[in-house]
Amino acid sequence: TESPLQVSYINREITGEFVERFGERFYAIENVDRMAPFFVSVVSHDNHWLFASSNGGLTAGRVSAETALFPYVTVDKIHDSATHAGCLTLMQIERNGEQTEWQPFDPSRHPNAPIRRTLYKSVAGNTLCFEECHLELGLTFRYRWRFSSQFGFVRDCELVNNDERNYTIRLLDGLRNLLPAGAPRFAQTNTSNLVDAYKWSELKSETQLGLFSLYSAITDRAEPAESLRANTVFLQGQDDATVHLTDDIVDVFRAGDTPAQRVRARGQRGCFLAISEIALDGGDARRWRMVAEIEQDQSAVSELNMRLASDTSLSDVIEQDIAEGTDALLKLLAGADALQSTAEEIVSVHHYANVLFNVLRGGTFDHHYRVQPRDFLRSITLFDCNLAAQHREWLEQLPGEMHMPE
């Protein structure tokens, strides 16, 4: 059978190759929209998880499905969610006195539209990048998902003018269907409209910090049940943008009007949508970033708000934390013999991916053949509590670290 990477559709060949982007190695699939949507998992050195469709739909969170940032749903619904959850970008572009609307990654785009979509995934497995080029306008828009231990989920965006013409662009960009902190997975899956009724979104307009929480914990008991945590999103690189918390402003934006800003919204799905105007000269580029985190308590929100107001080096701190995370992931997998170099790059990457998913399933030893006595005692207690009790005094006197032969 013919490989799907060799299939042509309307004279646009689907190709795959290794490329260098953003200072690291990626595998790129060009004209990915000519393929049926497929499932992509993105890994982290920490407790993040992100599952995406090649069409842009996604779910993400930390630790488990109970602490999700976007609704945790099955694969088929992730494919369908591109129209109502995750990222949304709209542009109204003025050129020669005429206005053109462009919605990158629009699932309903015409098959002969003058666009080219490319999906990139880093060889390390922890970065996913979506790119769309508008061939008539000479514009390229891309965004990528990365992870930070300190700050959560980082979405970096870039709009590039590859043309010689200057453009004035009215831009709407952001995230839709953000979950509030503390939304139970069972309720979100089975009674999502009830969860919507409890949603409370708030904006700290001076720092462009969005807070997404429950008005109260979801319960049918006659008892007080406060919800004291929030999921957060903040924006960097668009100081003049106006942030909106609900998606009813999308139609207002499309009509060419300026939607009124609300700093609080209740009973509606949470959104973080930024509207701004960009003057983009030929050959120039604009970059901005959105950072989302889950389950933040009051002190964490207060500290983040103060940092956004005063810390001018925050962007560099985030970038450094992401780089350290990639290094930690590679070190972890190197301990499981994932890093190899062969004459064929695809063979090395395939081996890395095999080891990566084996580690995801079964784990690996953090310190190789060095054993912590407390872990040794905990394991014996779990499997044979009588034996652990019989030798507890001896076990508690073991040295601070042991090697396997000991």
CSV table of C-alpha atoms in Angstrom, one decimal:
chain,number,residue,atom,x,y,z
A,1,THR,CA,0.0,0.0,0.0
A,2,GLU,CA,1.0,3.6,-0.6
A,3,SER,CA,2.3,5.6,2.4
A,4,PRO,CA,0.0,8.4,3.4
A,5,LEU,CA,2.9,10.7,3.2
A,6,GLN,CA,3.1,10.2,-0.5
A,7,VAL,CA,-0.6,10.9,-1.2
A,8,SER,CA,-1.4,14.0,-3.2
A,9,TYR,CA,-4.7,15.9,-2.9
A,10,ILE,CA,-5.6,18.8,-5.2
A,11,ASN,CA,-1.9,18.9,-6.3
A,12,ARG,CA,-0.7,19.5,-2.7
A,13,GLU,CA,1.6,16.7,-1.6
A,14,ILE,CA,1.7,15.6,2.0
A,15,THR,CA,5.3,15.4,3.0
A,16,GLY,CA,7.2,14.6,6.2
A,17,GLU,CA,10.8,15.5,7.1
A,18,PHE,CA,13.1,16.4,10.0
A,19,VAL,CA,13.7,20.2,10.3
A,20,GLU,CA,15.4,22.6,12.6
A,21,ARG,CA,13.0,25.1,14.3
A,22,PHE,CA,13.3,27.3,17.4
A,23,GLY,CA,16.8,25.9,18.2
A,24,GLU,CA,15.7,22.2,18.3
A,25,ARG,CA,14.9,19.3,16.1
A,26,PHE,CA,11.3,18.7,14.9
A,27,TYR,CA,9.5,16.3,12.6
A,28,ALA,CA,7.2,18.3,10.3
A,29,ILE,CA,4.2,17.1,8.3
A,30,GLU,CA,3.4,19.6,5.6
A,31,ASN,CA,-0.2,19.9,4.3
A,32,VAL,CA,-1.3,18.0,7.4
A,33,ASP,CA,-4.9,19.1,6.8
A,34,ARG,CA,-5.0,16.9,3.7
A,35,MET,CA,-4.8,13.9,6.1
A,36,ALA,CA,-7.6,12.6,8.3
A,37,PRO,CA,-7.3,14.1,11.8
A,38,PHE,CA,-5.0,12.0,14.0
A,39,PHE,CA,-4.2,11.9,17.7
A,40,VAL,CA,-1.0,13.4,19.2
A,41,SER,CA,0.3,13.0,22.8
A,42,VAL,CA,2.7,15.6,24.1
A,43,VAL,CA,4.8,14.6,27.2
A,44,SER,CA,6.4,16.6,30.0
A,45,HIS,CA,9.3,16.1,32.4
A,46,ASP,CA,6.9,17.0,35.1
A,47,ASN,CA,3.2,16.1,35.8
A,48,HIS,CA,1.7,17.9,32.7
A,49,TRP,CA,-0.3,16.0,30.1
A,50,LEU,CA,-1.6,17.2,26.8
A,51,PHE,CA,-3.5,15.3,24.1
A,52,ALA,CA,-4.2,17.0,20.8
A,53,SER,CA,-5.8,16.4,17.5
A,54,SER,CA,-3.9,17.3,14.3
A,55,ASN,CA,-6.7,19.8,13.6
A,56,GLY,CA,-6.0,21.8,16.8
A,57,GLY,CA,-8.5,20.4,19.2
A,58,LEU,CA,-7.0,19.4,22.6
A,59,THR,CA,-7.3,18.6,26.3
A,60,ALA,CA,-4.6,19.2,28.8
A,61,GLY,CA,-4.0,19.3,32.6
A,62,ARG,CA,-1.8,18.2,35.4
A,63,VAL,CA,-1.5,14.8,37.2
A,64,SER,CA,-5.0,13.4,36.3
A,65,ALA,CA,-8.2,14.1,34.5
A,66,GLU,CA,-9.6,15.6,37.7
A,67,THR,CA,-7.3,18.6,37.3
A,68,ALA,CA,-7.8,19.5,33.6
A,69,LEU,CA,-7.4,22.9,31.9
A,70,PHE,CA,-9.7,21.9,29.0
A,71,PRO,CA,-12.5,19.4,29.1
A,72,TYR,CA,-11.2,15.8,29.3
A,73,VAL,CA,-13.0,13.9,26.6
A,74,THR,CA,-12.5,10.9,24.3
A,75,VAL,CA,-10.4,11.0,21.2
A,76,ASP,CA,-13.3,11.4,18.8
A,77,LYS,CA,-14.6,14.4,20.8
A,78,ILE,CA,-11.1,15.9,20.9
A,79,HIS,CA,-11.1,15.9,17.1
A,80,ASP,CA,-14.5,17.6,17.2
A,81,SER,CA,-13.5,20.1,19.8
A,82,ALA,CA,-11.4,22.2,17.4
A,83,THR,CA,-14.6,24.4,16.8
A,84,HIS,CA,-15.3,25.2,20.4
A,85,ALA,CA,-12.4,24.4,22.7
A,86,GLY,CA,-8.7,25.3,22.8
A,87,CYS,CA,-7.2,28.0,20.5
A,88,LEU,CA,-9.0,30.5,18.4
A,89,THR,CA,-7.4,33.1,16.1
A,90,LEU,CA,-9.2,35.6,13.9
A,91,MET,CA,-7.7,38.4,11.8
A,92,GLN,CA,-9.2,41.3,9.9
A,93,ILE,CA,-6.5,42.4,7.5
A,94,GLU,CA,-6.5,45.7,5.7
A,95,ARG,CA,-4.7,46.0,2.4
A,96,ASN,CA,-5.2,48.6,-0.4
A,97,GLY,CA,-8.3,49.9,1.2
A,98,GLU,CA,-9.9,46.4,1.3
A,99,GLN,CA,-10.4,44.1,4.2
A,100,THR,CA,-9.8,40.4,4.3
A,101,GLU,CA,-10.7,38.0,7.1
A,102,TRP,CA,-8.4,35.1,7.9
A,103,GLN,CA,-9.1,32.4,10.5
A,104,PRO,CA,-6.0,30.2,10.8
A,105,PHE,CA,-6.8,26.5,11.3
A,106,ASP,CA,-10.5,27.0,10.5
A,107,PRO,CA,-11.9,23.5,10.3
A,108,SER,CA,-14.5,24.6,7.7
A,109,ARG,CA,-12.1,26.3,5.3
A,110,HIS,CA,-12.6,25.7,1.6
A,111,PRO,CA,-10.5,22.8,0.2
A,112,ASN,CA,-9.0,25.1,-2.4
A,113,ALA,CA,-8.2,28.0,0.0
A,114,PRO,CA,-4.7,29.4,-0.6
A,115,ILE,CA,-3.2,28.1,2.6
A,116,ARG,CA,-0.6,25.6,3.7
A,117,ARG,CA,-0.8,23.9,7.1
A,118,THR,CA,2.2,22.3,8.8
A,119,LEU,CA,2.3,20.4,12.1
A,120,TYR,CA,5.6,20.1,14.0
A,121,LYS,CA,6.4,17.9,16.9
A,122,SER,CA,9.8,18.1,18.6
A,123,VAL,CA,12.0,15.0,18.6
A,124,ALA,CA,12.1,15.3,22.4
A,125,GLY,CA,8.3,14.9,22.4
A,126,ASN,CA,7.5,17.9,24.6
A,127,THR,CA,6.7,20.6,22.1
A,128,LEU,CA,3.9,20.8,19.5
A,129,CYS,CA,3.6,23.5,16.9
A,130,PHE,CA,0.8,24.4,14.5
A,131,GLU,CA,1.6,26.6,11.5
A,132,GLU,CA,-0.6,28.0,8.7
A,133,CYS,CA,0.7,30.1,5.8
A,134,HIS,CA,-1.7,32.3,3.8
A,135,LEU,CA,-0.1,32.1,0.4
A,136,GLU,CA,-2.0,35.1,-1.2
A,137,LEU,CA,-1.3,37.5,1.7
A,138,GLY,CA,2.2,36.3,2.4
A,139,LEU,CA,1.5,35.9,6.1
A,140,THR,CA,2.4,33.0,8.4
A,141,PHE,CA,0.8,32.4,11.8
A,142,ARG,CA,2.1,29.7,14.2
A,143,TYR,CA,1.7,28.7,17.8
A,144,ARG,CA,3.4,26.1,19.9
A,145,TRP,CA,2.6,24.4,23.2
A,146,ARG,CA,5.4,23.9,25.8
A,147,PHE,CA,5.5,23.1,29.5
A,148,SER,CA,6.9,24.9,32.5
A,149,SER,CA,7.1,23.4,36.0
A,150,GLN,CA,6.7,26.8,37.6
A,151,PHE,CA,4.1,28.4,35.4
A,152,GLY,CA,2.2,25.6,33.7
A,153,PHE,CA,1.2,25.5,30.0
A,154,VAL,CA,2.9,28.0,27.7
A,155,ARG,CA,1.4,28.9,24.3
A,156,ASP,CA,3.9,31.0,22.2
A,157,CYS,CA,2.4,32.7,19.1
A,158,GLU,CA,4.1,34.4,16.1
A,159,LEU,CA,2.7,36.3,13.2
A,160,VAL,CA,5.2,36.8,10.3
A,161,ASN,CA,4.8,39.1,7.3
A,162,ASN,CA,6.8,37.3,4.5
A,163,ASP,CA,5.5,39.9,1.9
A,164,GLU,CA,6.8,43.3,1.0
A,165,ARG,CA,3.5,45.0,1.6
A,166,ASN,CA,2.6,46.6,4.9
A,167,TYR,CA,-0.5,45.4,6.8
A,168,THR,CA,-2.8,46.8,9.4
A,169,ILE,CA,-4.3,43.8,11.3
A,170,ARG,CA,-7.1,43.7,13.8
A,171,LEU,CA,-6.4,40.5,15.8
A,172,LEU,CA,-8.4,38.3,18.1
A,173,ASP,CA,-6.5,35.5,19.7
A,174,GLY,CA,-6.9,33.3,22.7
A,175,LEU,CA,-8.3,30.2,24.5
A,176,ARG,CA,-11.9,28.9,24.7
A,177,ASN,CA,-13.7,26.6,27.0
A,178,LEU,CA,-11.3,26.9,29.9
A,179,LEU,CA,-12.3,24.8,32.9
A,180,PRO,CA,-12.6,26.3,36.3
A,181,ALA,CA,-10.5,24.9,39.1
A,182,GLY,CA,-12.2,22.1,41.1
A,183,ALA,CA,-14.7,21.0,38.4
A,184,PRO,CA,-15.3,17.3,39.0
A,185,ARG,CA,-14.6,15.1,36.0
A,186,PHE,CA,-17.8,13.1,36.4
A,187,ALA,CA,-19.9,16.3,36.5
A,188,GLN,CA,-18.0,17.8,33.5
A,189,THR,CA,-18.5,14.7,31.5
A,190,ASN,CA,-22.1,13.9,32.4
A,191,THR,CA,-23.7,17.2,33.5
A,192,SER,CA,-21.5,19.8,31.8
A,193,ASN,CA,-24.4,22.4,31.6
A,194,LEU,CA,-24.6,22.2,35.4
A,195,VAL,CA,-20.9,22.9,35.7
A,196,ASP,CA,-21.4,25.9,33.3
A,197,ALA,CA,-23.9,27.4,35.8
A,198,TYR,CA,-21.3,27.4,38.6
A,199,LYS,CA,-18.5,29.0,36.5
A,200,TRP,CA,-17.1,32.3,37.6
A,201,SER,CA,-14.5,34.2,35.4
A,202,GLU,CA,-12.7,37.3,36.5
A,203,LEU,CA,-10.1,39.5,35.0
A,204,LYS,CA,-7.3,41.6,36.7
A,205,SER,CA,-7.3,44.1,33.9
A,206,GLU,CA,-4.1,46.0,35.2
A,207,THR,CA,-2.0,42.8,34.7
A,208,GLN,CA,-4.2,40.9,32.1
A,209,LEU,CA,-4.5,38.0,34.5
A,210,GLY,CA,-7.6,35.8,34.0
A,211,LEU,CA,-9.0,33.7,36.9
A,212,PHE,CA,-11.4,30.8,36.3
A,213,SER,CA,-13.1,29.3,39.3
A,214,LEU,CA,-16.4,27.9,40.6
A,215,TYR,CA,-18.8,30.2,42.4
A,216,SER,CA,-19.0,27.4,45.0
A,217,ALA,CA,-18.2,23.7,45.1
A,218,ILE,CA,-20.7,21.6,43.2
A,219,THR,CA,-22.9,19.8,45.7
A,220,ASP,CA,-26.6,19.0,46.3
A,221,ARG,CA,-26.2,19.0,50.1
A,222,ALA,CA,-27.4,21.8,52.3
A,223,GLU,CA,-24.0,22.8,53.6
A,224,PRO,CA,-21.4,25.5,52.9
A,225,ALA,CA,-18.9,24.4,50.2
A,226,GLU,CA,-16.5,27.1,49.2
A,227,SER,CA,-14.3,26.9,46.1
A,228,LEU,CA,-11.0,28.5,47.0
A,229,ARG,CA,-8.8,27.7,43.9
A,230,ALA,CA,-8.6,29.1,40.4
A,231,ASN,CA,-7.2,28.2,37.0
A,232,THR,CA,-5.2,31.2,35.7
A,233,VAL,CA,-4.2,32.6,32.3
A,234,PHE,CA,-2.0,35.6,31.6
A,235,LEU,CA,-0.8,37.4,28.5
A,236,GLN,CA,2.6,38.7,27.5
A,237,GLY,CA,3.7,40.7,24.5
A,238,GLN,CA,0.4,42.5,23.8
A,239,ASP,CA,0.3,45.4,26.4
A,240,ASP,CA,-2.3,47.3,24.4
A,241,ALA,CA,-4.7,44.3,24.0
A,242,THR,CA,-8.2,44.2,25.6
A,243,VAL,CA,-8.9,40.8,27.2
A,244,HIS,CA,-12.4,39.3,27.1
A,245,LEU,CA,-13.7,36.4,29.2
A,246,THR,CA,-16.6,35.0,27.1
A,247,ASP,CA,-16.9,33.9,23.4
A,248,ASP,CA,-20.0,36.0,22.7
A,249,ILE,CA,-17.7,38.8,21.6
A,250,VAL,CA,-16.5,36.8,18.6
A,251,ASP,CA,-19.5,37.7,16.5
A,252,VAL,CA,-19.1,41.3,17.6
A,253,PHE,CA,-15.5,41.3,16.5
A,254,ARG,CA,-16.4,39.7,13.1
A,255,ALA,CA,-19.0,42.4,12.5
A,256,GLY,CA,-16.2,45.0,12.8
A,257,ASP,CA,-17.4,46.4,16.1
A,258,THR,CA,-15.5,46.8,19.4
A,259,PRO,CA,-17.0,44.6,22.1
A,260,ALA,CA,-17.5,46.0,25.6
A,261,GLN,CA,-15.1,44.5,28.1
A,262,ARG,CA,-16.4,42.7,31.1
A,263,VAL,CA,-14.1,42.0,34.0
A,264,ARG,CA,-16.5,39.4,35.5
A,265,ALA,CA,-18.6,36.7,33.9
A,266,ARG,CA,-20.8,34.1,35.6
A,267,GLY,CA,-22.6,31.0,34.2
A,268,GLN,CA,-20.7,31.0,30.9
A,269,ARG,CA,-17.8,28.9,29.6
A,270,GLY,CA,-14.5,30.5,30.4
A,271,CYS,CA,-12.5,32.2,27.6
A,272,PHE,CA,-9.4,34.3,27.5
A,273,LEU,CA,-9.6,36.2,24.2
A,274,ALA,CA,-7.3,39.2,23.5
A,275,ILE,CA,-8.2,41.8,20.9
A,276,SER,CA,-5.5,44.2,19.6
A,277,GLU,CA,-4.5,46.1,16.5
A,278,ILE,CA,-1.1,45.4,14.8
A,279,ALA,CA,0.8,47.3,12.2
A,280,LEU,CA,2.9,44.7,10.5
A,281,ASP,CA,5.4,46.0,7.9
A,282,GLY,CA,6.9,43.9,5.2
A,283,GLY,CA,9.4,41.3,6.6
A,284,ASP,CA,8.4,42.0,10.3
A,285,ALA,CA,7.0,39.7,12.9
A,286,ARG,CA,5.0,40.0,16.1
A,287,ARG,CA,5.3,37.6,19.0
A,288,TRP,CA,3.2,37.1,22.1
A,289,ARG,CA,2.6,34.5,24.8
A,290,MET,CA,-0.3,33.1,26.9
A,291,VAL,CA,0.5,31.0,30.0
A,292,ALA,CA,-2.1,28.9,31.7
A,293,GLU,CA,-1.9,27.1,35.1
A,294,ILE,CA,-4.3,25.0,37.2
A,295,GLU,CA,-5.5,24.8,40.8
A,296,GLN,CA,-3.9,28.0,42.1
A,297,ASP,CA,-4.7,29.1,45.7
A,298,GLN,CA,-5.2,32.7,46.9
A,299,SER,CA,-1.6,33.3,47.8
A,300,ALA,CA,-0.3,31.9,44.5
A,301,VAL,CA,-2.7,34.1,42.6
A,302,SER,CA,-1.7,37.1,44.6
A,303,GLU,CA,2.0,36.4,44.1
A,304,LEU,CA,1.6,35.9,40.3
A,305,ASN,CA,-0.4,39.1,40.0
A,306,MET,CA,2.4,41.0,41.7
A,307,ARG,CA,5.0,39.5,39.5
A,308,LEU,CA,3.1,40.4,36.4
A,309,ALA,CA,2.9,44.0,37.6
A,310,SER,CA,6.6,44.4,38.6
A,311,ASP,CA,8.9,41.6,37.2
A,312,THR,CA,10.2,42.7,33.9
A,313,SER,CA,12.4,39.6,33.5
A,314,LEU,CA,9.4,37.2,33.9
A,315,SER,CA,9.5,36.2,30.2
A,316,ASP,CA,13.2,35.2,30.5
A,317,VAL,CA,12.4,33.2,33.7
A,318,ILE,CA,9.7,31.3,31.9
A,319,GLU,CA,12.0,30.5,29.0
A,320,GLN,CA,14.7,29.3,31.3
A,321,ASP,CA,12.3,27.1,33.2
A,322,ILE,CA,11.1,25.5,29.9
A,323,ALA,CA,14.7,24.8,28.8
A,324,GLU,CA,15.5,23.2,32.2
A,325,GLY,CA,12.4,21.0,31.8
A,326,THR,CA,13.6,19.8,28.3
A,327,ASP,CA,17.0,19.0,29.8
A,328,ALA,CA,15.4,17.1,32.7
A,329,LEU,CA,13.3,15.1,30.3
A,330,LEU,CA,16.3,14.1,28.1
A,331,LYS,CA,18.3,13.2,31.2
A,332,LEU,CA,15.5,11.0,32.5
A,333,LEU,CA,15.2,9.2,29.2
A,334,ALA,CA,19.0,8.9,28.8
A,335,GLY,CA,18.9,6.9,32.0
A,336,ALA,CA,16.7,4.4,30.1
A,337,ASP,CA,19.1,4.3,27.1
A,338,ALA,CA,16.8,6.3,24.8
A,339,LEU,CA,19.4,8.5,23.2
A,340,GLN,CA,21.1,6.9,20.3
A,341,SER,CA,22.8,8.1,17.1
A,342,THR,CA,22.5,6.1,13.9
A,343,ALA,CA,23.0,6.8,10.2
A,344,GLU,CA,19.3,7.1,9.8
A,345,GLU,CA,17.7,9.8,12.0
A,346,ILE,CA,14.3,8.3,11.8
A,347,VAL,CA,15.7,5.0,13.4
A,348,SER,CA,17.1,6.9,16.3
A,349,VAL,CA,13.9,8.9,16.8
A,350,HIS,CA,11.8,5.8,16.6
A,351,HIS,CA,13.9,4.1,19.3
A,352,TYR,CA,13.6,7.3,21.5
A,353,ALA,CA,9.8,7.2,21.1
A,354,ASN,CA,9.7,3.5,22.0
A,355,VAL,CA,11.7,4.1,25.2
A,356,LEU,CA,9.6,7.2,26.0
A,357,PHE,CA,6.3,5.3,25.9
A,358,ASN,CA,7.8,2.4,27.8
A,359,VAL,CA,8.9,4.7,30.5
A,360,LEU,CA,5.4,6.3,30.5
A,361,ARG,CA,3.9,2.9,31.0
A,362,GLY,CA,6.3,1.3,33.5
A,363,GLY,CA,8.5,4.1,34.9
A,364,THR,CA,12.2,4.2,35.3
A,365,PHE,CA,14.7,4.4,38.2
A,366,ASP,CA,15.5,8.0,39.1
A,367,HIS,CA,18.9,7.0,40.6
A,368,HIS,CA,19.7,3.9,38.6
A,369,TYR,CA,20.8,1.2,41.0
A,370,ARG,CA,20.8,3.4,44.1
A,371,VAL,CA,18.0,2.7,46.6
A,372,GLN,CA,16.6,4.9,49.3
A,373,PRO,CA,16.0,2.9,52.6
A,374,ARG,CA,12.7,4.7,53.1
A,375,ASP,CA,11.5,3.5,49.7
A,376,PHE,CA,12.7,0.0,50.5
A,377,LEU,CA,10.8,0.0,53.8
A,378,ARG,CA,7.7,1.4,52.1
A,379,SER,CA,7.8,-1.4,49.5
A,380,ILE,CA,8.2,-4.2,52.0
A,381,THR,CA,5.4,-2.7,54.2
A,382,LEU,CA,3.1,-2.6,51.1
A,383,PHE,CA,3.7,-6.2,50.1
A,384,ASP,CA,4.3,-7.9,53.5
A,385,CYS,CA,3.4,-5.8,56.5
A,386,ASN,CA,4.2,-8.7,58.9
A,387,LEU,CA,7.7,-9.0,57.6
A,388,ALA,CA,8.2,-5.2,57.8
A,389,ALA,CA,7.0,-5.2,61.4
A,390,GLN,CA,9.3,-8.1,62.3
A,391,HIS,CA,12.4,-6.3,61.0
A,392,ARG,CA,11.4,-2.7,61.4
A,393,GLU,CA,14.2,-1.8,63.8
A,394,TRP,CA,16.9,-3.2,61.5
A,395,LEU,CA,15.3,-1.6,58.4
A,396,GLU,CA,15.2,1.8,60.1
A,397,GLN,CA,18.9,1.6,60.8
A,398,LEU,CA,19.9,1.2,57.2
A,399,PRO,CA,22.3,3.9,55.8
A,400,GLY,CA,21.0,6.9,53.9
A,401,GLU,CA,21.6,5.3,50.5
A,402,MET,CA,22.3,1.8,49.3
A,403,HIS,CA,23.4,0.2,46.1
A,404,MET,CA,21.7,-2.7,44.5
A,405,PRO,CA,24.3,-5.4,45.5
A,406,GLU,CA,23.9,-4.4,49.1
